């Protein structure tokens, strides 16, 4: 069946996007191997694994796509290309230069990683250069770990030292994340997805703090499924049928104002871990579509067992352990049900980028960008200093909320531990 659909946040049709991805792979002598994880279902997830000219899987070259089958298949190959680029630090060495950690911390301002950098201000830390999205002449130096987390790996220590980076990554690695990375057929397309992802991860981080680290009870807002457009009702039903559980659509839009939705199932007797999917878009319709697709994708791809990490968090701090287990069941029991509210119609990605940047600016934030790799399909990392990346606690990573999360807590609550700058935490 030909792919002719143009999606809400794409500049070209899915068939053209697929052609561009395979053209890039052909230039490298690579092949894409696909698996339909939904086995023919209309709403599904696909996995793509890149193979070299000898038929061997390429390390790091695996991706997954979600949604309706054509979009999921194209999304999978795009993500595989993106993952390969972000998971090979050596591809970025030419862009990395050491700078004093204290200088970098001062430039970043009230960012979650600032306290860790400021703890050893003289040590050189490997940085890359970003440019302000709206005023590219303004530059920002930021740790390479914020766009290439594999740079922090222990087996990369010798390469870091060769680059003149002598920072202690035993702590810094906990705040490493490529949140805000995206690939597209154009710079604007990739930047739009990257900005939305940064906003999405921030919204999830703030939700965790409000639900599990604030004293006053958090009352979530959940969307009334009966008020959704018909196609979203059908998609919700399809996902629920596959999961064997009711899906909650939680409205978690923050003060930034770009619609963000969490599709969620709480832990239950037949499924001991929560399941979640997130979506952020100027189109609330598309945000819900993405959240439902990601929820199903997580189920089809398979979850990672975090037993050891969760036990470590339980010993360290009960509030952080509650964040990591992410059981919203008690909160949902007294949730406020709200109707679906449509947002304005589709815009070109360039116009959407302008609108998202305006939302960030109005909330007091500046977005910076850098391009990863030298692909004909741009891979963009958007860094918005000050936005939260605490959501990595859900992967069992011991890190602490930053200044924004503390500011947005709705009431004084449980005492949070001080920001640790030593390699190992002590006590709880």
PDB file of C-alpha atoms in Angstrom, residues 251-354:
ATOM      1  CA  UNK A 251      -3.446  16.263  31.245  1.00  0.00           C
ATOM      2  CA  UNK A 252       0.010  17.351  32.454  1.00  0.00           C
ATOM      3  CA  UNK A 253       0.517  20.595  30.504  1.00  0.00           C
ATOM      4  CA  UNK A 254       2.770  22.965  32.450  1.00  0.00           C
ATOM      5  CA  UNK A 255       3.126  26.746  32.630  1.00  0.00           C
ATOM      6  CA  UNK A 256       4.896  26.570  29.246  1.00  0.00           C
ATOM      7  CA  UNK A 257       1.500  25.952  27.716  1.00  0.00           C
ATOM      8  CA  UNK A 258       2.265  23.355  25.015  1.00  0.00           C
ATOM      9  CA  UNK A 259      -0.314  20.537  25.407  1.00  0.00           C
ATOM     10  CA  UNK A 260       1.207  17.465  27.046  1.00  0.00           C
ATOM     11  CA  UNK A 261      -0.665  14.240  27.791  1.00  0.00           C
ATOM     12  CA  UNK A 262       0.264  11.125  29.753  1.00  0.00           C
ATOM     13  CA  UNK A 263      -1.369   7.841  28.720  1.00  0.00           C
ATOM     14  CA  UNK A 264      -1.106   5.636  31.783  1.00  0.00           C
ATOM     15  CA  UNK A 265      -2.095   2.365  33.420  1.00  0.00           C
ATOM     16  CA  UNK A 266      -1.318   1.953  37.146  1.00  0.00           C
ATOM     17  CA  UNK A 267       0.219  -1.181  38.651  1.00  0.00           C
ATOM     18  CA  UNK A 268      -2.283  -3.994  39.116  1.00  0.00           C
ATOM     19  CA  UNK A 269      -2.447  -7.608  40.261  1.00  0.00           C
ATOM     20  CA  UNK A 270      -1.881  -8.864  36.712  1.00  0.00           C
ATOM     21  CA  UNK A 271       0.741  -6.230  35.794  1.00  0.00           C
ATOM     22  CA  UNK A 272       2.908  -5.170  38.756  1.00  0.00           C
ATOM     23  CA  UNK A 273       4.562  -2.188  37.022  1.00  0.00           C
ATOM     24  CA  UNK A 274       2.901   0.917  35.675  1.00  0.00           C
ATOM     25  CA  UNK A 275       2.830   1.511  31.905  1.00  0.00           C
ATOM     26  CA  UNK A 276       3.065   4.942  30.365  1.00  0.00           C
ATOM     27  CA  UNK A 277       3.270   6.907  27.147  1.00  0.00           C
ATOM     28  CA  UNK A 278       3.735  10.630  26.600  1.00  0.00           C
ATOM     29  CA  UNK A 279       2.853  13.081  23.888  1.00  0.00           C
ATOM     30  CA  UNK A 280       3.512  16.805  23.446  1.00  0.00           C
ATOM     31  CA  UNK A 281       2.321  18.914  20.537  1.00  0.00           C
ATOM     32  CA  UNK A 282       0.659  22.238  19.803  1.00  0.00           C
ATOM     33  CA  UNK A 283      -2.110  19.945  18.530  1.00  0.00           C
ATOM     34  CA  UNK A 284      -3.755  18.322  21.545  1.00  0.00           C
ATOM     35  CA  UNK A 285      -5.156  15.709  19.165  1.00  0.00           C
ATOM     36  CA  UNK A 286      -1.623  14.788  18.084  1.00  0.00           C
ATOM     37  CA  UNK A 287      -0.329  14.849  21.670  1.00  0.00           C
ATOM     38  CA  UNK A 288      -2.938  12.240  22.641  1.00  0.00           C
ATOM     39  CA  UNK A 289      -2.156  10.198  19.521  1.00  0.00           C
ATOM     40  CA  UNK A 290       1.541  10.166  20.405  1.00  0.00           C
ATOM     41  CA  UNK A 291       0.895   9.321  24.067  1.00  0.00           C
ATOM     42  CA  UNK A 292      -1.314   6.347  23.180  1.00  0.00           C
ATOM     43  CA  UNK A 293       1.175   5.177  20.559  1.00  0.00           C
ATOM     44  CA  UNK A 294       4.070   5.368  23.002  1.00  0.00           C
ATOM     45  CA  UNK A 295       2.104   3.491  25.658  1.00  0.00           C
ATOM     46  CA  UNK A 296       1.468   0.640  23.230  1.00  0.00           C
ATOM     47  CA  UNK A 297       5.039   0.767  21.932  1.00  0.00           C
ATOM     48  CA  UNK A 298       6.407   0.297  25.446  1.00  0.00           C
ATOM     49  CA  UNK A 299       4.253  -2.790  25.885  1.00  0.00           C
ATOM     50  CA  UNK A 300       5.202  -4.308  22.523  1.00  0.00           C
ATOM     51  CA  UNK A 301       8.926  -3.572  22.776  1.00  0.00           C
ATOM     52  CA  UNK A 302       9.089  -4.911  26.338  1.00  0.00           C
ATOM     53  CA  UNK A 303       9.975  -3.275  29.618  1.00  0.00           C
ATOM     54  CA  UNK A 304      13.344  -3.177  31.342  1.00  0.00           C
ATOM     55  CA  UNK A 305      13.527  -4.784  34.773  1.00  0.00           C
ATOM     56  CA  UNK A 306      14.724  -2.288  37.390  1.00  0.00           C
ATOM     57  CA  UNK A 307      14.531  -4.416  40.546  1.00  0.00           C
ATOM     58  CA  UNK A 308      18.075  -3.689  41.729  1.00  0.00           C
ATOM     59  CA  UNK A 309      17.902   0.045  40.974  1.00  0.00           C
ATOM     60  CA  UNK A 310      14.529   0.437  42.713  1.00  0.00           C
ATOM     61  CA  UNK A 311      15.804  -1.380  45.792  1.00  0.00           C
ATOM     62  CA  UNK A 312      18.765   1.005  45.924  1.00  0.00           C
ATOM     63  CA  UNK A 313      16.449   4.014  45.731  1.00  0.00           C
ATOM     64  CA  UNK A 314      14.223   2.579  48.470  1.00  0.00           C
ATOM     65  CA  UNK A 315      17.254   2.400  50.757  1.00  0.00           C
ATOM     66  CA  UNK A 316      18.308   5.934  49.875  1.00  0.00           C
ATOM     67  CA  UNK A 317      15.098   7.984  50.003  1.00  0.00           C
ATOM     68  CA  UNK A 318      11.471   6.864  50.188  1.00  0.00           C
ATOM     69  CA  UNK A 319      10.169   9.828  48.216  1.00  0.00           C
ATOM     70  CA  UNK A 320      12.550   9.208  45.345  1.00  0.00           C
ATOM     71  CA  UNK A 321      11.556   5.544  45.406  1.00  0.00           C
ATOM     72  CA  UNK A 322       7.891   6.562  45.076  1.00  0.00           C
ATOM     73  CA  UNK A 323       8.826   8.683  42.069  1.00  0.00           C
ATOM     74  CA  UNK A 324      10.631   5.756  40.443  1.00  0.00           C
ATOM     75  CA  UNK A 325       7.772   3.299  40.983  1.00  0.00           C
ATOM     76  CA  UNK A 326       5.311   5.936  39.670  1.00  0.00           C
ATOM     77  CA  UNK A 327       2.104   4.484  41.095  1.00  0.00           C
ATOM     78  CA  UNK A 328      -0.586   7.132  40.488  1.00  0.00           C
ATOM     79  CA  UNK A 329      -3.404   4.800  41.509  1.00  0.00           C
ATOM     80  CA  UNK A 330      -4.316   6.623  44.712  1.00  0.00           C
ATOM     81  CA  UNK A 331      -4.211   9.999  42.948  1.00  0.00           C
ATOM     82  CA  UNK A 332      -6.415   8.819  40.096  1.00  0.00           C
ATOM     83  CA  UNK A 333      -9.058   7.675  42.564  1.00  0.00           C
ATOM     84  CA  UNK A 334      -9.959  11.340  43.158  1.00  0.00           C
ATOM     85  CA  UNK A 335      -9.000  12.762  39.754  1.00  0.00           C
ATOM     86  CA  UNK A 336     -10.871  15.631  38.140  1.00  0.00           C
ATOM     87  CA  UNK A 337     -12.426  14.658  34.810  1.00  0.00           C
ATOM     88  CA  UNK A 338     -12.214  17.346  32.136  1.00  0.00           C
ATOM     89  CA  UNK A 339     -13.472  17.438  28.537  1.00  0.00           C
ATOM     90  CA  UNK A 340     -11.227  17.280  25.493  1.00  0.00           C
ATOM     91  CA  UNK A 341     -10.443  20.793  24.245  1.00  0.00           C
ATOM     92  CA  UNK A 342      -9.305  21.021  20.613  1.00  0.00           C
ATOM     93  CA  UNK A 343      -6.465  23.299  19.640  1.00  0.00           C
ATOM     94  CA  UNK A 344      -6.037  25.320  16.408  1.00  0.00           C
ATOM     95  CA  UNK A 345      -5.504  23.523  13.105  1.00  0.00           C
ATOM     96  CA  UNK A 346      -2.271  22.266  11.584  1.00  0.00           C
ATOM     97  CA  UNK A 347       0.634  24.577  10.791  1.00  0.00           C
ATOM     98  CA  UNK A 348       3.848  23.971   8.880  1.00  0.00           C
ATOM     99  CA  UNK A 349       6.719  22.790  11.121  1.00  0.00           C
ATOM    100  CA  UNK A 350       8.515  26.149  10.758  1.00  0.00           C
ATOM    101  CA  UNK A 351       5.428  27.970  12.074  1.00  0.00           C
ATOM    102  CA  UNK A 352       5.066  25.470  14.893  1.00  0.00           C
ATOM    103  CA  UNK A 353       8.713  25.980  15.870  1.00  0.00           C
ATOM    104  CA  UNK A 354       8.067  29.723  16.112  1.00  0.00           C
TER     105      UNK A 354
END
